[in-house]
Amino acid sequence: MRDVRSAVSAVWKQESGRIVAGLTRMVRDVGLAEELAQDALVAALEQWPASGVPDNPGAWLTAIAKRRAIDHIRRARRQENRDEQLARDQRTDEPEQDDVLRLMFLSCHPVLPTDARAALTLRLLGGLTTAEIARAFLATEPRIAHRIAEAKRTLADSGAPFELPSGPEAAQRLSSVLEVVYLIFNEGYSATSGDDLIRPGLCQEALRLGRLLAELVPREAEVHGLVALMEIQASRSAARTGPSGEPVQLHEQDRAKWDQQLIRRGFASMLRAREAGGPPGPYLLQAAIAACHAQAHTADETDWAQIAALYAALSRLVPTPVVHLNRAVAVGRAEGPAAGLALVDALVADPLLRDYHLLPGVRGDLLLRLGRDHEARLEFERAAALARNDAERAFLLRRADAIIPGDQAVRTLGAAARDFLSRDDLDEATLRSYGQTLRRLRRSLGEGLPMASLTPDRIAEAFTAAWGGAAAKTWNRHRSTVRSFGAWAGMDDLAASLVRRAETGSPAPAIDPALVRALCDREDLSLRERTLWLLLHESAAPVSAVLALDVEHLDLANRRARVGRTWVRWRSRTAAALPRLVAGRSRGPVFLSDRRPGPARTPAEADLCPETGRRRLSYERAEYLFKQATGFTLRRLRPSGQSMGWRGPSTAGVE
């Protein structure tokens, strides 16, 4: 029995993509197609233990699934002329591979958010169960199930066609598919969170999808470039971790452990990419960089000048801060650590890298090579504080601990901030405001930064990266904290480089309701954000009140919820969105953060969802996401001069 189940599972992972693709062409509904395919899987589990595994199990599953589809079509088509169309459908058996390619494009449709594309692709084309996908991404099973269901619903509601894109759209859609495949690979190759650095299952699944895509579109150079990149990177997997799972840096890896077969496959894919013609794209350039490492028998033989040149070309195509940081690493090896450090220092103020642990990690490595040990130690400690993967965090702390510290009596920013916030003369609101400012500065500058090194210019650099795009009132509030902290620490000029911004006398006007409606109709934005924005607009409640809502206090039937002694009410569009957002949850915050908190950041019990393990969405994060999408603050969602569904604290004990 166990052997039969294992056989069914193996066949399903191999054939499910083709089966679902063929069914989607027949029924034109990816959700229904997967249900029909699942029916065939259930039939196999019921029949194969008695009858044995068929000689061609994939064909058996396909035949059963298609019979289910035909039965469904016959029931759905009631007009006589549809019978003729059904016969034509059966005679016109389009190439199966085209169906799989169509399904790839549909699963990675740009109408879906990136995380939904990845989950749906693994489900439909990888044959992974919801539980397997949840384990791979360290998410809860209900969360992944909801994400997949929401993705199917979005595809159906948007009318996304089961067709191959053509014309100018084709390149953009293919880019979306490549992005999803590489995202899956990267999450396996360098896990962003959790205990382990590598999740081999995701790497293998991404490689399988990439190889399949290369077979389906053999004339696309970037597809072969991506496959080459993944093959060569995967070849180093066995050498990337030590006996206890700790990371091993590239130049310290045992190259005898590199998989030569995968390297040869990667080189072969690069040749196919070049044969396809055209200028090299981002994936092919990254594959060429990986090939430079693979061709070096020892770390000392690495052609860093060539790698730096390739990164320069890549930065012209994809001028992102992360690419610039990688180029700085290569330049640091090719031209010396001082040259690399100059490039890294130019990135320190970039807001997109402010919480990226590899920025201080790279900076620490360059400082260490320059003999600036104390500064390097501080950077490694800061990188460890930002790292979300446990193995990486432990590795960075070991690097910091390996550097002999200097004067132990040096007063640090972290210690000074804790002393400042432990004063008895600060009320709760002031303490919360001061704590928010200093928490961000400590993350940006490092807990261990000596107070003697805390200059106005360093403060201004970190301050601008954190709040450069903030409203004048927000900027001035954080500036006031820096001034108070500086005065307390005997450093009166700490905010000297921070110029007070002029605040407008009247509040900014509310956003045009038509713009709000258009914004909340955008399917590329997550359901959480759209629901939050709708609720803020329809209720006119304060942002803090809406974010404080709990699932158990929702009265969905009457379109209202209680927060403390206040009521929040909403209208029809929020009423349609809220049940979808809280589906499967009975307690905890309505609006949740994207990830679970780390061990050192456990929130209060009231701010933690007992069913998902995730914390309440913070005001800062909600504000940031809205500004990213619109450039406005959340308060501008509140209609001017209206209370709409907002009821303030009750003094009479009713409403």
XYZ file of C-alpha atoms in Angstrom:
655
model
C 0.000 0.000 0.000
C 2.803 2.390 0.931
C 4.596 1.581 -2.360
C 1.436 2.380 -4.323
C 1.015 5.709 -2.517
C 4.655 6.552 -3.196
C 4.149 5.708 -6.875
C 1.026 7.896 -7.052
C 2.864 10.789 -5.393
C 5.856 10.496 -7.742
C 3.674 10.284 -10.865
C 1.547 13.206 -9.697
C 4.556 15.485 -9.206
C 5.801 14.578 -12.686
C 2.521 14.687 -14.610
C 0.213 17.084 -12.749
C 1.342 20.141 -14.710
C 0.563 18.526 -18.058
C -2.762 17.155 -16.806
C -3.953 20.478 -15.342
C -2.752 22.321 -18.456
C -4.722 20.045 -20.797
C -7.828 20.313 -18.630
C -7.553 24.097 -18.458
C -7.637 24.223 -22.251
C -10.822 22.131 -22.198
C -12.766 23.861 -19.410
C -11.099 27.326 -19.533
C -11.005 27.569 -15.723
C -7.778 26.767 -13.904
C -9.534 26.245 -10.557
C -11.985 23.755 -12.047
C -9.175 22.082 -13.996
C -7.258 21.413 -10.793
C -10.382 19.997 -9.118
C -10.881 17.584 -12.017
C -7.237 16.560 -11.884
C -7.574 15.962 -8.139
C -10.558 13.698 -8.880
C -8.282 11.603 -11.074
C -5.697 11.472 -8.298
C -8.338 10.224 -5.843
C -9.404 7.562 -8.367
C -5.785 6.373 -8.598
C -5.502 6.130 -4.817
C -8.715 4.111 -4.725
C -8.070 1.760 -7.677
C -4.315 1.200 -7.955
C -3.918 -0.670 -4.625
C -6.233 -3.375 -6.015
C -5.444 -3.263 -9.748
C -1.758 -2.341 -9.538
C 0.100 0.630 -10.989
C -0.618 0.920 -14.768
C 2.210 0.566 -17.290
C 1.720 4.224 -18.232
C 0.400 5.876 -15.047
C 0.549 9.383 -16.501
C -1.673 8.431 -19.430
C -4.079 6.691 -17.023
C -4.436 9.827 -14.890
C -4.838 12.003 -17.995
C -7.568 9.766 -19.421
C -9.559 9.728 -16.164
C -9.226 13.488 -15.754
C -10.358 14.155 -19.333
C -13.407 11.921 -18.851
C -14.327 13.999 -15.810
C -13.879 17.155 -17.887
C -16.058 15.841 -20.714
C -18.789 14.903 -18.228
C -18.629 18.401 -16.793
C -18.802 20.024 -20.235
C -21.771 17.885 -21.232
C -23.647 18.853 -18.108
C -22.841 22.526 -18.625
C -23.708 22.715 -22.318
C -27.426 22.486 -22.777
C -27.822 23.767 -26.315
C -27.734 21.199 -29.126
C -25.135 23.068 -31.150
C -22.657 22.718 -28.263
C -22.491 18.940 -28.867
C -20.913 19.618 -32.248
C -18.396 21.936 -30.616
C -17.594 19.221 -28.079
C -16.831 16.788 -30.880
C -14.563 19.366 -32.506
C -12.809 19.891 -29.162
C -12.085 16.196 -28.980
C -10.794 16.038 -32.565
C -8.651 19.147 -32.177
C -6.004 17.887 -29.810
C -3.506 20.720 -29.618
C 0.115 19.884 -28.718
C 0.340 19.035 -25.016
C 3.512 21.074 -24.575
C 1.701 24.239 -25.661
C -0.832 23.599 -22.900
C 1.925 23.375 -20.291
C 3.458 26.600 -21.563
C 0.056 28.300 -21.434
C -0.362 27.126 -17.844
C 3.053 28.552 -16.942
C 2.110 31.947 -18.334
C -1.280 31.817 -16.597
C 0.187 30.851 -13.199
C 2.693 33.711 -13.455
C 0.200 36.261 -14.777
C 1.166 39.822 -13.721
C -2.344 40.378 -12.334
C -1.210 38.214 -9.380
C 1.169 39.367 -6.631
C 4.577 37.674 -6.723
C 4.039 35.404 -3.710
C 0.762 34.155 -5.197
C 2.457 33.425 -8.538
C 5.102 31.317 -6.803
C 2.576 29.345 -4.734
C 0.239 28.743 -7.685
C 3.120 27.661 -9.937
C 4.334 25.126 -7.369
C 0.784 23.864 -6.934
C -0.247 23.542 -10.575
C 3.045 22.815 -12.330
C 5.063 21.315 -9.493
C 2.332 19.086 -8.135
C 3.217 20.103 -4.561
C 0.555 19.841 -1.903
C -0.511 22.850 0.116
C 1.323 21.415 3.121
C 4.543 20.991 1.104
C 4.401 24.578 -0.166
C 3.700 25.857 3.355
C 6.711 23.981 4.723
C 8.917 25.258 1.900
C 8.064 28.911 2.581
C 7.741 28.566 6.382
C 4.103 29.632 6.217
C 0.965 28.106 7.697
C -1.083 25.705 5.603
C -4.296 27.795 5.825
C -2.327 30.844 4.676
C -0.989 29.075 1.599
C -4.387 27.529 0.844
C -5.965 30.982 1.023
C -3.203 32.460 -1.157
C -3.750 29.814 -3.850
C -7.540 30.117 -3.706
C -7.289 33.902 -3.919
C -4.975 33.594 -6.933
C -7.436 31.329 -8.765
C -10.298 33.684 -7.960
C -8.297 36.660 -9.217
C -7.493 34.894 -12.494
C -11.151 34.012 -12.977
C -12.423 37.502 -12.086
C -9.881 39.216 -14.342
C -10.716 36.970 -17.314
C -7.053 36.078 -17.840
C -7.048 34.009 -21.057
C -5.499 30.532 -21.333
C -3.470 31.636 -24.331
C 0.139 32.256 -25.255
C 0.936 35.993 -25.238
C 2.068 37.547 -28.474
C 3.662 40.741 -29.695
C 5.244 43.171 -27.218
C 3.383 41.509 -24.325
C 5.208 38.208 -24.851
C 8.587 39.457 -23.583
C 7.038 41.042 -20.483
C 5.035 37.910 -19.655
C 8.057 35.651 -20.165
C 10.019 37.902 -17.826
C 7.327 37.342 -15.186
C 7.660 33.558 -15.551
C 11.454 33.730 -15.247
C 11.152 35.957 -12.188
C 8.912 33.415 -10.430
C 11.139 30.444 -11.270
C 14.242 32.271 -10.011
C 12.394 33.450 -6.888
C 11.564 29.809 -6.074
C 15.182 28.812 -6.677
C 16.585 31.640 -4.545
C 14.279 30.881 -1.632
C 15.720 27.368 -1.706
C 19.327 28.404 -2.342
C 19.509 31.188 0.270
C 16.480 30.905 2.532
C 15.356 34.320 3.742
C 14.210 33.015 7.123
C 14.120 29.910 9.303
C 16.852 27.660 10.652
C 18.422 26.292 7.464
C 20.430 28.135 4.844
C 19.382 25.814 1.991
C 16.057 24.163 1.143
C 17.036 21.633 -1.557
C 13.449 20.771 -2.498
C 12.743 24.273 -3.772
C 16.027 24.365 -5.712
C 15.203 21.063 -7.417
C 11.669 22.173 -8.265
C 12.915 25.465 -9.764
C 15.506 23.580 -11.825
C 12.825 21.200 -13.109
C 10.548 24.094 -14.076
C 13.433 25.964 -15.717
C 14.513 22.941 -17.761
C 10.906 22.331 -18.816
C 10.538 25.966 -19.882
C 13.783 25.737 -21.896
C 12.317 22.768 -23.794
C 9.094 24.660 -24.492
C 10.734 27.891 -25.738
C 14.142 26.776 -27.080
C 14.779 30.035 -28.976
C 14.633 32.293 -25.899
C 18.211 33.055 -24.807
C 17.252 34.359 -21.354
C 15.462 31.113 -20.501
C 18.656 29.155 -21.183
C 20.583 31.847 -19.294
C 18.404 31.335 -16.214
C 18.777 27.550 -16.411
C 22.566 27.928 -16.729
C 22.643 30.251 -13.716
C 20.613 27.848 -11.564
C 22.596 24.765 -12.676
C 25.954 26.344 -11.817
C 24.752 27.827 -8.542
C 23.163 24.518 -7.525
C 26.470 22.761 -8.245
C 27.928 24.444 -5.144
C 25.168 23.339 -2.735
C 27.125 20.538 -1.034
C 30.018 22.907 -0.275
C 27.976 25.889 0.925
C 27.361 24.625 4.462
C 29.580 23.094 7.113
C 28.928 20.087 9.356
C 26.496 22.019 11.570
C 24.691 23.774 8.722
C 26.731 26.967 9.057
C 27.417 28.983 5.860
C 30.794 28.529 4.148
C 31.924 31.549 2.118
C 32.623 31.016 -1.572
C 36.393 31.524 -1.325
C 36.577 28.998 1.549
C 34.513 26.240 -0.089
C 35.949 22.810 -0.890
C 35.667 22.899 -4.678
C 36.052 19.124 -4.865
C 32.463 19.016 -3.558
C 31.132 21.040 -6.469
C 28.908 18.921 -8.725
C 30.731 18.760 -12.063
C 27.721 17.316 -13.881
C 25.606 20.332 -12.955
C 28.447 22.636 -14.012
C 28.646 20.915 -17.412
C 24.873 21.219 -17.794
C 25.144 24.906 -16.959
C 27.840 25.451 -19.587
C 25.705 23.602 -22.147
C 22.752 25.900 -21.372
C 25.014 28.933 -21.843
C 25.983 27.651 -25.292
C 22.307 27.233 -26.183
C 21.662 30.790 -25.006
C 24.404 32.126 -27.258
C 23.108 30.074 -30.200
C 19.680 31.676 -29.686
C 21.326 35.026 -30.447
C 20.678 38.551 -29.297
C 22.472 40.686 -26.716
C 23.057 39.047 -23.327
C 20.298 39.704 -20.810
C 20.443 39.833 -17.000
C 20.193 36.073 -16.450
C 22.853 35.230 -19.026
C 25.206 37.833 -17.521
C 24.687 36.350 -14.061
C 25.312 32.884 -15.504
C 28.582 34.159 -17.002
C 29.601 35.427 -13.542
C 28.795 32.022 -12.032
C 30.808 30.375 -14.831
C 33.865 32.472 -13.935
C 33.761 31.014 -10.437
C 33.194 27.487 -11.754
C 36.192 27.688 -14.101
C 38.610 28.625 -11.287
C 40.247 25.535 -9.756
C 41.075 27.531 -6.620
C 39.768 30.763 -5.113
C 43.058 32.492 -5.948
C 42.604 31.689 -9.654
C 39.255 33.506 -9.846
C 39.209 36.152 -12.583
C 37.801 38.962 -10.455
C 38.537 41.606 -13.094
C 36.279 39.757 -15.536
C 33.594 39.326 -12.869
C 33.748 43.058 -12.046
C 33.353 43.870 -15.752
C 30.345 41.544 -16.013
C 28.750 43.182 -12.962
C 29.331 46.587 -14.543
C 27.424 45.389 -17.626
C 24.693 43.920 -15.421
C 24.341 47.163 -13.454
C 23.674 49.013 -16.704
C 20.820 46.612 -17.523
C 19.510 46.230 -13.968
C 20.707 49.253 -11.936
C 19.376 48.016 -8.597
C 21.146 48.642 -5.271
C 21.707 44.887 -4.783
C 23.482 44.604 -8.149
C 25.636 47.623 -7.251
C 26.500 45.956 -3.939
C 27.556 42.755 -5.710
C 29.666 44.817 -8.089
C 31.359 46.443 -5.080
C 32.311 42.977 -3.798
C 33.878 42.106 -7.151
C 35.716 45.430 -7.361
C 36.945 44.906 -3.808
C 38.526 41.633 -4.926
C 39.819 42.923 -8.266
C 41.137 46.348 -7.219
C 41.489 46.037 -3.450
C 39.237 46.526 -0.413
C 39.548 50.333 -0.424
C 38.033 50.539 -3.915
C 35.232 48.198 -2.932
C 34.542 50.096 0.294
C 34.195 53.369 -1.599
C 31.422 51.821 -3.714
C 29.704 50.292 -0.671
C 29.795 53.574 1.251
C 27.957 55.223 -1.636
C 25.084 52.770 -1.032
C 24.757 53.244 2.730
C 22.150 55.999 2.420
C 19.985 54.060 -0.079
C 16.554 53.499 1.577
C 16.111 50.186 -0.276
C 19.135 48.721 1.526
C 18.488 50.092 5.003
C 17.381 46.678 6.370
C 19.443 44.513 4.006
C 21.824 42.519 6.186
C 24.336 41.897 3.395
C 25.187 45.615 3.177
C 26.830 45.788 6.635
C 28.072 42.216 6.089
C 29.981 43.209 2.943
C 31.157 46.418 4.568
C 32.447 44.467 7.569
C 34.400 42.113 5.316
C 36.050 45.004 3.477
C 36.877 46.825 6.719
C 38.424 43.650 8.120
C 40.660 43.311 5.070
C 41.745 46.923 5.572
C 42.754 46.193 9.163
C 39.947 48.292 10.648
C 38.962 45.483 13.005
C 36.817 47.390 15.490
C 34.653 48.905 12.754
C 34.377 45.497 11.084
C 33.143 43.921 14.310
C 30.407 46.545 14.631
C 29.296 45.953 11.038
C 29.094 42.178 11.530
C 27.018 42.710 14.676
C 24.693 45.055 12.788
C 24.381 42.551 9.927
C 23.495 39.802 12.413
C 20.769 41.995 13.932
C 19.218 42.462 10.473
C 19.531 38.828 9.286
C 16.294 36.821 9.385
C 17.857 33.449 8.661
C 19.115 31.765 11.841
C 22.133 30.127 10.172
C 23.272 33.427 8.658
C 22.732 35.278 11.931
C 24.844 32.773 13.862
C 27.561 32.910 11.193
C 27.754 36.717 11.340
C 27.910 36.705 15.125
C 30.778 34.206 14.981
C 32.638 36.518 12.621
C 32.091 39.406 15.025
C 33.180 37.327 18.036
C 36.351 36.249 16.229
C 37.532 39.872 16.252
C 39.156 40.782 19.558
C 37.220 43.784 20.903
C 39.008 46.954 21.879
C 38.309 48.996 24.984
C 35.429 47.310 26.806
C 34.610 50.550 28.627
C 33.570 52.362 25.432
C 29.990 53.641 25.666
C 27.876 52.454 22.756
C 24.793 53.795 21.012
C 22.724 50.809 22.150
C 23.624 51.254 25.810
C 23.095 55.023 25.688
C 19.684 54.649 24.023
C 18.555 52.131 26.647
C 19.622 54.457 29.449
C 17.888 57.403 27.779
C 14.614 55.475 27.431
C 14.713 54.117 31.000
C 14.283 57.599 32.519
C 11.382 58.120 34.903
C 10.362 61.530 33.511
C 9.010 60.247 30.163
C 5.278 59.651 29.762
C 4.003 56.674 27.770
C 3.365 58.561 24.499
C 6.764 60.287 24.584
C 8.507 57.011 25.394
C 6.798 55.316 22.457
C 7.758 58.144 20.087
C 11.361 58.320 21.287
C 11.662 54.538 21.172
C 10.505 54.391 17.564
C 13.149 56.902 16.456
C 16.035 55.383 18.390
C 15.086 51.820 17.415
C 15.427 52.728 13.728
C 18.720 54.573 14.254
C 20.169 51.663 16.223
C 19.234 49.251 13.441
C 20.793 51.549 10.847
C 23.970 52.463 12.742
C 24.456 49.402 14.923
C 23.983 48.763 18.635
C 27.732 48.660 19.206
C 28.611 51.965 17.556
C 30.736 53.990 20.013
C 29.062 57.237 21.002
C 32.324 58.982 20.159
C 31.805 57.910 16.529
C 28.243 59.208 16.418
C 28.693 62.344 14.330
C 26.021 64.699 12.932
C 26.879 63.494 9.412
C 26.367 59.820 10.311
C 23.076 60.688 11.998
C 21.965 62.672 8.938
C 22.862 59.797 6.603
C 20.843 57.229 8.556
C 18.043 59.717 9.254
C 17.599 60.608 5.573
C 17.553 56.941 4.531
C 14.822 56.256 7.088
C 12.638 59.363 6.829
C 13.801 61.297 3.780
C 10.439 60.805 2.069
C 8.327 61.367 5.182
C 5.918 64.233 5.715
C 7.281 67.364 7.382
C 5.487 66.611 10.639
C 6.976 63.092 10.801
C 10.462 64.334 9.914
C 10.302 67.014 12.590
C 9.047 64.582 15.245
C 11.990 62.239 14.704
C 14.370 65.210 14.510
C 13.075 66.385 17.884
C 13.945 62.981 19.359
C 17.512 63.217 18.049
C 17.878 66.687 19.549
C 16.580 65.503 22.938
C 18.821 62.444 22.893
C 21.839 64.564 21.914
C 21.181 67.084 24.679
C 20.843 64.270 27.247
C 24.093 62.655 26.040
C 26.002 65.947 26.066
C 26.168 66.070 22.243
C 24.157 69.201 21.490
C 25.138 69.292 17.808
C 23.874 65.775 17.023
C 20.969 67.115 14.920
C 23.009 69.939 13.398
C 22.739 68.486 9.864
C 18.974 67.935 10.145
C 17.094 71.016 8.973
C 13.589 71.486 10.348
C 10.958 71.259 7.620
C 8.125 73.729 7.237
C 4.756 72.256 8.162
C 1.644 73.383 6.292
C -0.952 75.217 8.320
C -3.892 73.115 7.127
C -4.123 69.342 6.705
C -3.563 67.890 3.248
C -6.794 67.346 1.285
C -8.368 63.909 1.148
C -7.656 61.720 -1.858
C -10.236 61.845 -4.649
C -12.761 58.988 -4.058
C -12.434 57.956 -7.712
C -8.707 57.470 -7.195
C -9.377 55.369 -4.086
C -11.796 53.158 -6.031
C -9.309 52.729 -8.874
C -6.537 51.938 -6.425
C -8.578 49.295 -4.623
C -9.522 47.671 -7.940
C -5.879 46.944 -8.721
C -5.477 43.176 -8.593
C -1.672 43.454 -8.471
C -1.984 44.802 -4.912
C -2.516 42.393 -2.032
C -5.957 41.798 -0.557
C -4.728 43.002 2.838
C -3.713 46.423 1.527
C -6.846 46.904 -0.562
C -9.105 45.945 2.360
C -7.271 48.244 4.761
C -7.498 51.191 2.379
C -11.183 50.588 1.665
C -11.962 50.348 5.359
C -10.076 53.544 6.167
C -11.873 55.383 3.373
C -15.380 54.068 4.077
C -15.215 54.307 7.872
C -13.231 57.570 8.193
C -11.797 56.013 11.359
C -8.276 56.815 12.571
C -5.576 54.534 11.225
C -4.656 53.347 14.719
C -8.264 52.301 15.404
C -8.550 50.275 12.193
C -5.221 48.537 12.738
C -6.375 47.653 16.275
C -9.356 45.639 14.990
C -9.560 41.974 16.033
C -11.343 39.191 14.145
C -13.432 38.146 17.158
C -14.887 41.666 17.431
C -16.077 41.862 13.818
C -19.828 42.040 13.311
C -19.824 41.265 9.594
C -23.594 40.995 9.331
C -24.069 44.562 10.588
C -20.886 45.928 8.991
C -19.292 47.126 12.194
C -16.636 46.291 14.804
C -15.833 47.454 18.307
C -12.392 48.755 19.287
C -12.308 49.430 23.028
C -15.225 51.787 23.623
C -15.483 52.876 19.988
C -17.248 51.575 16.907
C -15.895 51.329 13.377
C -18.491 50.973 10.607
C -18.019 50.367 6.889
C -19.882 50.113 3.599
C -20.467 47.596 0.824
C -17.005 47.312 -0.742
C -15.324 46.692 2.601
C -18.144 44.279 3.448
C -17.227 42.249 0.360
C -13.487 42.248 1.054
C -13.298 41.611 4.814
C -14.658 38.024 4.833
C -12.064 37.023 2.232
C -9.269 38.610 4.270
C -10.124 36.822 7.536
C -11.190 33.515 5.955
C -10.176 30.589 8.149
C -9.396 32.779 11.184
C -11.552 33.198 14.287
C -9.266 35.218 16.579
C -6.420 37.693 16.568
C -5.657 40.896 14.643
C -7.564 41.509 11.420
C -4.536 42.992 9.655
C -1.431 40.818 9.993
C 2.198 41.339 9.080
C 3.726 39.318 6.250
C 5.990 37.188 8.426
C 6.169 35.757 11.905
C 8.236 37.710 14.455
C 11.697 36.451 15.350
C 12.432 34.973 18.787
C 13.849 38.276 20.027
C 10.824 40.281 18.875
C 7.871 38.501 20.444
C 4.942 40.974 20.514
C 2.313 41.295 23.205
C -0.209 38.437 23.226
C -2.981 40.766 22.055
C -0.947 41.632 18.948
C -0.221 38.026 17.952
C -2.509 35.832 15.863
C -2.812 32.467 17.658
C -3.720 30.686 14.415
C -0.983 31.942 12.068
C 1.747 33.015 14.500
C 2.008 36.415 12.793
C 1.857 39.769 14.536
C -0.430 42.755 14.022
C 0.448 44.959 11.057
C 2.270 48.033 12.338
C 1.323 51.612 11.524
C 4.812 52.199 10.107
C 4.628 49.253 7.711
C 1.092 50.110 6.600
C 2.127 53.716 5.983
C 5.207 52.637 4.042
C 3.214 50.329 1.734
C 0.634 53.029 1.003
C 3.340 55.594 0.253
C 5.051 53.095 -2.062
C 1.805 52.633 -3.993
C 0.549 56.226 -4.033
C 3.044 58.675 -2.547
C 0.377 59.743 0.003
C -0.052 59.150 3.732
C -2.845 56.902 5.049
C -4.579 59.828 6.737
C -5.479 61.216 3.328
C -7.830 58.253 2.823
C -10.134 59.784 5.430
C -12.752 61.996 3.727
C -12.431 65.609 4.834
C -14.914 66.770 7.440
C -16.766 63.449 7.599
C -17.164 60.944 10.389
C -19.042 58.422 8.215
C -18.802 55.116 10.096
C -16.566 56.308 12.925
C -18.030 56.482 16.400
C -15.716 57.869 19.078
C -15.575 56.749 22.718
C -18.985 56.407 24.269
C -19.760 58.383 27.422
C -23.301 57.109 27.902
C -22.539 53.416 27.538
C -24.411 53.076 24.231
C -23.043 53.216 20.678
